[in-house]
mmCIF file of C-alpha atoms in Angstrom:
data_model
loop_
_atom_site.group_PDB
_atom_site.id
_atom_site.type_symbol
_atom_site.label_atom_id
_atom_site.label_comp_id
_atom_site.label_asym_id
_atom_site.label_seq_id
_atom_site.Cartn_x
_atom_site.Cartn_y
_atom_site.Cartn_z
ATOM 1 C CA GLN A 1 -10.873 2.126 5.650
ATOM 2 C CA SER A 2 -8.272 1.134 3.055
ATOM 3 C CA VAL A 3 -9.103 0.990 -0.642
ATOM 4 C CA LEU A 4 -7.193 -2.293 -0.813
ATOM 5 C CA THR A 5 -8.780 -4.889 1.478
ATOM 6 C CA GLN A 6 -6.695 -7.515 3.245
ATOM 7 C CA PRO A 7 -7.679 -10.012 5.946
ATOM 8 C CA PRO A 8 -6.543 -8.656 9.339
ATOM 9 C CA SER A 9 -4.841 -11.914 10.242
ATOM 10 C CA VAL A 10 -3.842 -15.321 8.933
ATOM 11 C CA SER A 11 -2.023 -18.165 10.625
ATOM 12 C CA GLY A 12 -0.420 -21.445 9.779
ATOM 13 C CA ALA A 13 1.763 -24.115 11.281
ATOM 14 C CA ALA A 14 5.437 -24.244 10.510
ATOM 15 C CA GLY A 15 5.979 -25.929 7.149
ATOM 16 C CA GLN A 16 2.488 -25.179 5.875
ATOM 17 C CA ARG A 17 1.306 -22.847 3.107
ATOM 18 C CA VAL A 18 -0.644 -19.646 3.633
ATOM 19 C CA THR A 19 -2.084 -17.086 1.269
ATOM 20 C CA ILE A 20 -2.933 -13.442 1.850
ATOM 21 C CA SER A 21 -5.474 -11.761 -0.390
ATOM 22 C CA CYS A 22 -5.612 -8.136 -1.491
ATOM 23 C CA THR A 23 -8.887 -6.995 -3.036
ATOM 24 C CA GLY A 24 -9.152 -3.735 -4.904
ATOM 25 C CA GLY A 25 -11.367 -2.278 -7.589
ATOM 26 C CA SER A 26 -11.652 -0.930 -11.097
ATOM 27 C CA SER A 27 -9.632 2.217 -10.364
ATOM 28 C CA ASN A 28 -6.556 0.410 -9.044
ATOM 29 C CA ILE A 29 -5.764 -3.287 -9.485
ATOM 30 C CA GLY A 30 -8.559 -3.727 -12.010
ATOM 31 C CA ALA A 31 -7.230 -0.792 -14.029
ATOM 32 C CA GLY A 32 -4.025 -2.715 -14.627
ATOM 33 C CA PHE A 33 -1.780 -1.172 -12.006
ATOM 34 C CA ASP A 34 0.831 -3.468 -10.538
ATOM 35 C CA VAL A 35 0.570 -4.841 -7.025
ATOM 36 C CA HIS A 36 3.578 -4.901 -4.734
ATOM 37 C CA TRP A 37 3.944 -6.655 -1.392
ATOM 38 C CA TYR A 38 5.935 -5.652 1.684
ATOM 39 C CA GLN A 39 6.939 -7.547 4.807
ATOM 40 C CA GLN A 40 7.254 -5.587 8.035
ATOM 41 C CA LEU A 41 8.936 -7.302 10.957
ATOM 42 C CA ALA A 42 8.147 -5.885 14.378
ATOM 43 C CA GLY A 43 9.810 -2.532 14.923
ATOM 44 C CA THR A 44 11.372 -2.322 11.472
ATOM 45 C CA ALA A 45 10.680 -0.614 8.179
ATOM 46 C CA PRO A 46 8.676 -2.401 5.488
ATOM 47 C CA LYS A 47 10.744 -4.461 3.080
ATOM 48 C CA LEU A 48 9.819 -5.031 -0.565
ATOM 49 C CA LEU A 49 8.916 -8.698 -0.913
ATOM 50 C CA ILE A 50 7.194 -8.962 -4.301
ATOM 51 C CA TYR A 51 7.105 -6.338 -7.035
ATOM 52 C CA ALA A 52 5.012 -6.008 -10.176
ATOM 53 C CA ASN A 53 2.589 -8.749 -9.102
ATOM 54 C CA ASN A 54 4.893 -11.763 -9.166
ATOM 55 C CA ASN A 55 8.559 -10.754 -9.150
ATOM 56 C CA ARG A 56 10.965 -11.357 -6.284
ATOM 57 C CA PRO A 57 13.782 -8.921 -5.499
ATOM 58 C CA SER A 58 17.189 -10.454 -5.085
ATOM 59 C CA GLY A 59 17.461 -12.310 -1.791
ATOM 60 C CA VAL A 60 13.773 -13.177 -1.395
ATOM 61 C CA PRO A 61 13.356 -16.982 -1.334
ATOM 62 C CA ASP A 62 11.306 -18.713 -4.011
ATOM 63 C CA ARG A 63 8.914 -20.140 -1.420
ATOM 64 C CA ILE A 64 7.343 -16.661 -1.546
ATOM 65 C CA SER A 65 5.249 -15.850 -4.608
ATOM 66 C CA GLY A 66 2.643 -13.400 -5.830
ATOM 67 C CA SER A 67 -0.186 -13.432 -8.325
ATOM 68 C CA LYS A 68 -2.793 -11.062 -9.689
ATOM 69 C CA SER A 69 -6.142 -11.621 -11.349
ATOM 70 C CA GLY A 70 -8.868 -9.133 -12.142
ATOM 71 C CA THR A 71 -9.301 -6.768 -9.201
ATOM 72 C CA SER A 72 -7.386 -8.922 -6.704
ATOM 73 C CA ALA A 73 -3.916 -10.128 -5.890
ATOM 74 C CA SER A 74 -2.488 -12.779 -3.582
ATOM 75 C CA LEU A 75 0.697 -13.462 -1.718
ATOM 76 C CA ALA A 76 1.591 -17.089 -1.030
ATOM 77 C CA ILE A 77 4.187 -18.364 1.413
ATOM 78 C CA THR A 78 5.026 -22.056 1.470
ATOM 79 C CA GLY A 79 7.162 -23.914 3.992
ATOM 80 C CA LEU A 80 6.241 -21.456 6.736
ATOM 81 C CA GLN A 81 9.065 -20.543 9.087
ATOM 82 C CA ALA A 82 9.053 -18.713 12.392
ATOM 83 C CA GLU A 83 10.923 -15.847 10.725
ATOM 84 C CA ASP A 84 7.916 -15.239 8.436
ATOM 85 C CA GLU A 85 5.884 -13.954 11.365
ATOM 86 C CA ALA A 86 5.284 -10.318 10.427
ATOM 87 C CA ASP A 87 2.792 -7.829 9.014
ATOM 88 C CA TYR A 88 2.271 -7.944 5.249
ATOM 89 C CA TYR A 89 0.988 -5.062 3.116
ATOM 90 C CA CYS A 90 -0.094 -4.899 -0.496
ATOM 91 C CA GLN A 91 0.359 -1.646 -2.439
ATOM 92 C CA SER A 92 -0.786 -0.285 -5.772
ATOM 93 C CA TYR A 93 -1.879 2.958 -7.436
ATOM 94 C CA ASP A 94 -5.377 4.389 -7.692
ATOM 95 C CA THR A 95 -6.472 6.676 -10.529
ATOM 96 C CA SER A 96 -9.530 7.992 -8.691
ATOM 97 C CA LEU A 97 -7.474 8.956 -5.654
ATOM 98 C CA ASN A 98 -4.539 9.948 -7.886
ATOM 99 C CA GLY A 99 -2.027 8.394 -5.560
ATOM 100 C CA VAL A 100 -0.234 5.390 -4.149
ATOM 101 C CA ILE A 101 -2.384 3.202 -1.915
ATOM 102 C CA PHE A 102 -1.633 0.517 0.670
ATOM 103 C CA GLY A 103 -3.761 -2.302 1.978
ATOM 104 C CA GLY A 104 -4.765 -2.382 5.619
ATOM 105 C CA GLY A 105 -2.212 -5.075 6.382
ATOM 106 C CA THR A 106 -2.337 -8.720 7.429
ATOM 107 C CA LYS A 107 -0.655 -10.121 10.519
ATOM 108 C CA LEU A 108 0.824 -13.550 9.876
ATOM 109 C CA THR A 109 1.214 -15.803 12.890
ATOM 110 C CA VAL A 110 3.276 -18.989 12.653
ATOM 111 C CA LEU A 111 1.840 -21.545 15.051
ATOM 112 C CA GLN B 1 22.521 -1.940 -1.031
ATOM 113 C CA VAL B 2 21.019 1.535 -0.952
ATOM 114 C CA GLN B 3 20.879 3.116 2.493
ATOM 115 C CA LEU B 4 18.613 5.981 3.511
ATOM 116 C CA GLN B 5 18.637 7.838 6.820
ATOM 117 C CA GLU B 6 15.949 10.152 8.152
ATOM 118 C CA SER B 7 16.785 12.975 10.524
ATOM 119 C CA GLY B 8 14.760 15.621 12.300
ATOM 120 C CA PRO B 9 12.839 16.318 15.486
ATOM 121 C CA GLY B 10 10.980 13.586 17.311
ATOM 122 C CA LEU B 11 8.552 16.010 18.898
ATOM 123 C CA VAL B 12 6.564 18.773 17.239
ATOM 124 C CA LYS B 13 3.989 21.107 18.786
ATOM 125 C CA PRO B 14 0.482 21.382 17.348
ATOM 126 C CA SER B 15 0.201 23.945 14.534
ATOM 127 C CA GLU B 16 3.967 23.881 13.913
ATOM 128 C CA THR B 17 5.751 22.759 10.746
ATOM 129 C CA LEU B 18 7.574 19.430 10.601
ATOM 130 C CA SER B 19 10.897 19.401 8.746
ATOM 131 C CA LEU B 20 12.629 16.102 8.013
ATOM 132 C CA THR B 21 15.666 15.309 5.902
ATOM 133 C CA CYS B 22 16.670 12.067 4.220
ATOM 134 C CA THR B 23 20.321 11.453 3.427
ATOM 135 C CA VAL B 24 21.260 8.901 0.799
ATOM 136 C CA PRO B 25 24.945 8.040 1.050
ATOM 137 C CA GLY B 26 26.367 6.051 -1.827
ATOM 138 C CA ASP B 27 23.485 6.424 -4.286
ATOM 139 C CA PRO B 28 23.329 9.525 -6.439
ATOM 140 C CA ILE B 29 20.094 11.333 -5.705
ATOM 141 C CA SER B 30 20.233 12.690 -9.245
ATOM 142 C CA SER B 31 18.367 9.633 -10.447
ATOM 143 C CA HIS B 32 15.229 7.774 -9.418
ATOM 144 C CA TYR B 33 12.209 9.083 -7.569
ATOM 145 C CA TRP B 34 12.405 9.717 -3.825
ATOM 146 C CA SER B 35 9.412 9.411 -1.527
ATOM 147 C CA TRP B 36 8.119 10.125 1.932
ATOM 148 C CA ILE B 37 5.765 7.651 3.578
ATOM 149 C CA ARG B 38 4.341 7.690 7.080
ATOM 150 C CA GLN B 39 2.803 5.043 9.295
ATOM 151 C CA PRO B 40 0.615 5.975 12.282
ATOM 152 C CA PRO B 41 0.938 3.614 15.244
ATOM 153 C CA GLY B 42 -0.843 0.338 14.514
ATOM 154 C CA ARG B 43 -1.905 1.439 11.034
ATOM 155 C CA GLU B 44 -0.871 0.797 7.451
ATOM 156 C CA PRO B 45 1.683 2.985 5.671
ATOM 157 C CA GLU B 46 0.409 6.162 3.994
ATOM 158 C CA TRP B 47 2.158 7.659 0.977
ATOM 159 C CA ILE B 48 2.894 11.364 1.369
ATOM 160 C CA GLY B 49 4.529 12.202 -1.939
ATOM 161 C CA TYR B 50 7.590 11.910 -4.139
ATOM 162 C CA ILE B 51 10.101 14.039 -5.957
ATOM 163 C CA TYR B 52 12.013 13.253 -9.124
ATOM 164 C CA TYR B 53 15.633 14.304 -9.520
ATOM 165 C CA SER B 54 14.457 16.918 -11.999
ATOM 166 C CA GLY B 55 12.530 18.560 -9.177
ATOM 167 C CA SER B 56 9.046 17.577 -10.279
ATOM 168 C CA THR B 57 6.787 16.445 -7.446
ATOM 169 C CA ASN B 58 3.582 14.528 -6.842
ATOM 170 C CA TYR B 59 1.749 14.667 -3.532
ATOM 171 C CA SER B 60 -1.044 12.710 -1.906
ATOM 172 C CA PRO B 61 -4.251 14.680 -2.556
ATOM 173 C CA SER B 62 -5.189 14.400 1.110
ATOM 174 C CA LEU B 63 -1.963 16.142 2.196
ATOM 175 C CA LYS B 64 -1.190 18.287 -0.834
ATOM 176 C CA SER B 65 -2.189 21.576 0.757
ATOM 177 C CA ARG B 66 0.291 21.105 3.606
ATOM 178 C CA VAL B 67 3.248 19.274 2.014
ATOM 179 C CA THR B 68 6.442 20.343 0.313
ATOM 180 C CA ILE B 69 9.160 17.913 -0.787
ATOM 181 C CA SER B 70 12.442 19.327 -2.010
ATOM 182 C CA LEU B 71 15.827 18.094 -3.207
ATOM 183 C CA ASP B 72 19.409 19.166 -2.459
ATOM 184 C CA THR B 73 21.650 17.372 -4.929
ATOM 185 C CA SER B 74 24.798 19.003 -3.541
ATOM 186 C CA LYS B 75 24.199 17.242 -0.220
ATOM 187 C CA ASN B 76 22.557 14.149 -1.737
ATOM 188 C CA GLN B 77 19.511 14.791 0.409
ATOM 189 C CA PHE B 78 15.807 15.349 0.046
ATOM 190 C CA SER B 79 13.460 16.902 2.553
ATOM 191 C CA LEU B 80 9.874 16.975 3.764
ATOM 192 C CA ARG B 81 7.984 19.932 5.176
ATOM 193 C CA LEU B 82 4.504 19.350 6.599
ATOM 194 C CA LYS B 83 2.646 22.402 7.863
ATOM 195 C CA SER B 84 -0.008 22.811 10.529
ATOM 196 C CA MET B 85 0.749 19.590 12.378
ATOM 197 C CA THR B 86 -1.941 18.000 14.559
ATOM 198 C CA ALA B 87 -2.106 14.899 16.714
ATOM 199 C CA ALA B 88 -3.388 12.996 13.663
ATOM 200 C CA ASP B 89 0.045 13.508 12.064
ATOM 201 C CA THR B 90 1.780 11.486 14.789
ATOM 202 C CA ALA B 91 3.483 8.635 12.953
ATOM 203 C CA VAL B 92 6.740 6.988 11.985
ATOM 204 C CA TYR B 93 7.996 8.875 8.931
ATOM 205 C CA TYR B 94 10.002 6.953 6.346
ATOM 206 C CA CYS B 95 11.942 8.096 3.334
ATOM 207 C CA ALA B 96 12.214 5.626 0.476
ATOM 208 C CA ARG B 97 13.529 5.206 -3.036
ATOM 209 C CA SER B 98 10.790 4.789 -5.592
ATOM 210 C CA ILE B 99 10.821 3.014 -8.908
ATOM 211 C CA PHE B 100 7.756 2.411 -11.068
ATOM 212 C CA LEU B 101 5.423 3.374 -8.206
ATOM 213 C CA ARG B 102 6.931 0.927 -5.725
ATOM 214 C CA PHE B 103 9.377 1.461 -2.885
ATOM 215 C CA ASP B 104 12.477 -0.691 -3.104
ATOM 216 C CA TYR B 105 14.605 0.799 -0.338
ATOM 217 C CA TRP B 106 13.431 2.379 2.916
ATOM 218 C CA GLY B 107 15.073 4.295 5.719
ATOM 219 C CA GLN B 108 14.749 2.990 9.251
ATOM 220 C CA GLY B 109 12.071 5.571 10.048
ATOM 221 C CA ILE B 110 11.744 8.339 12.597
ATOM 222 C CA LEU B 111 8.898 8.580 15.102
ATOM 223 C CA VAL B 112 7.365 12.035 15.135
ATOM 224 C CA THR B 113 4.975 12.840 17.961
ATOM 225 C CA VAL B 114 2.744 15.891 17.890
ATOM 226 C CA SER B 115 2.149 17.150 21.388
ATOM 227 C CA SER B 116 2.317 20.384 23.338
#
């Protein structure tokens, strides 16, 4: 079981908004460590989507955003498109485990 | 755009040692941190460890006893050795560039199956 908890799946119709939560604890997100988000299309490597809680790398559209509060973080995608259908992972660092940690992943389905 | 490419065997026998290499053309390896990450089929990624260009390393506590990551600056490569492989080590292995504990560029990955 992952230290960072994500919903296994979310779905939304094209054009709608969805959010994906990532819940941690006092030794990771709550300790002030940044949260990063990755998108993994089927059969490909993960791609950095959001870094340091709410920053987009070059090329990531502004309809994708991230936020962090307390021991949790969220990824929001507005104007859903078919190309957004993928697995999404949050990632942070844990002082108790002394290492990088990933969430269990959320499968986004665009209806 | 930074490109990374993993190479190595796709099949390893139980109890053997896995050796993988990551080549980074076009980006000097003598900067940044460089990581190995693996992803078992249908599971989330798992961080294995990283190496800094100075040679200092940090490994996942759960794999520390079996892992070695090394650097070859003359070839602009870094490598992973994982001893005593079992079926539980079957996964896609990725190399990635690390910055501030995140992974901004990934290789395409190599599937490693542990089977006799």
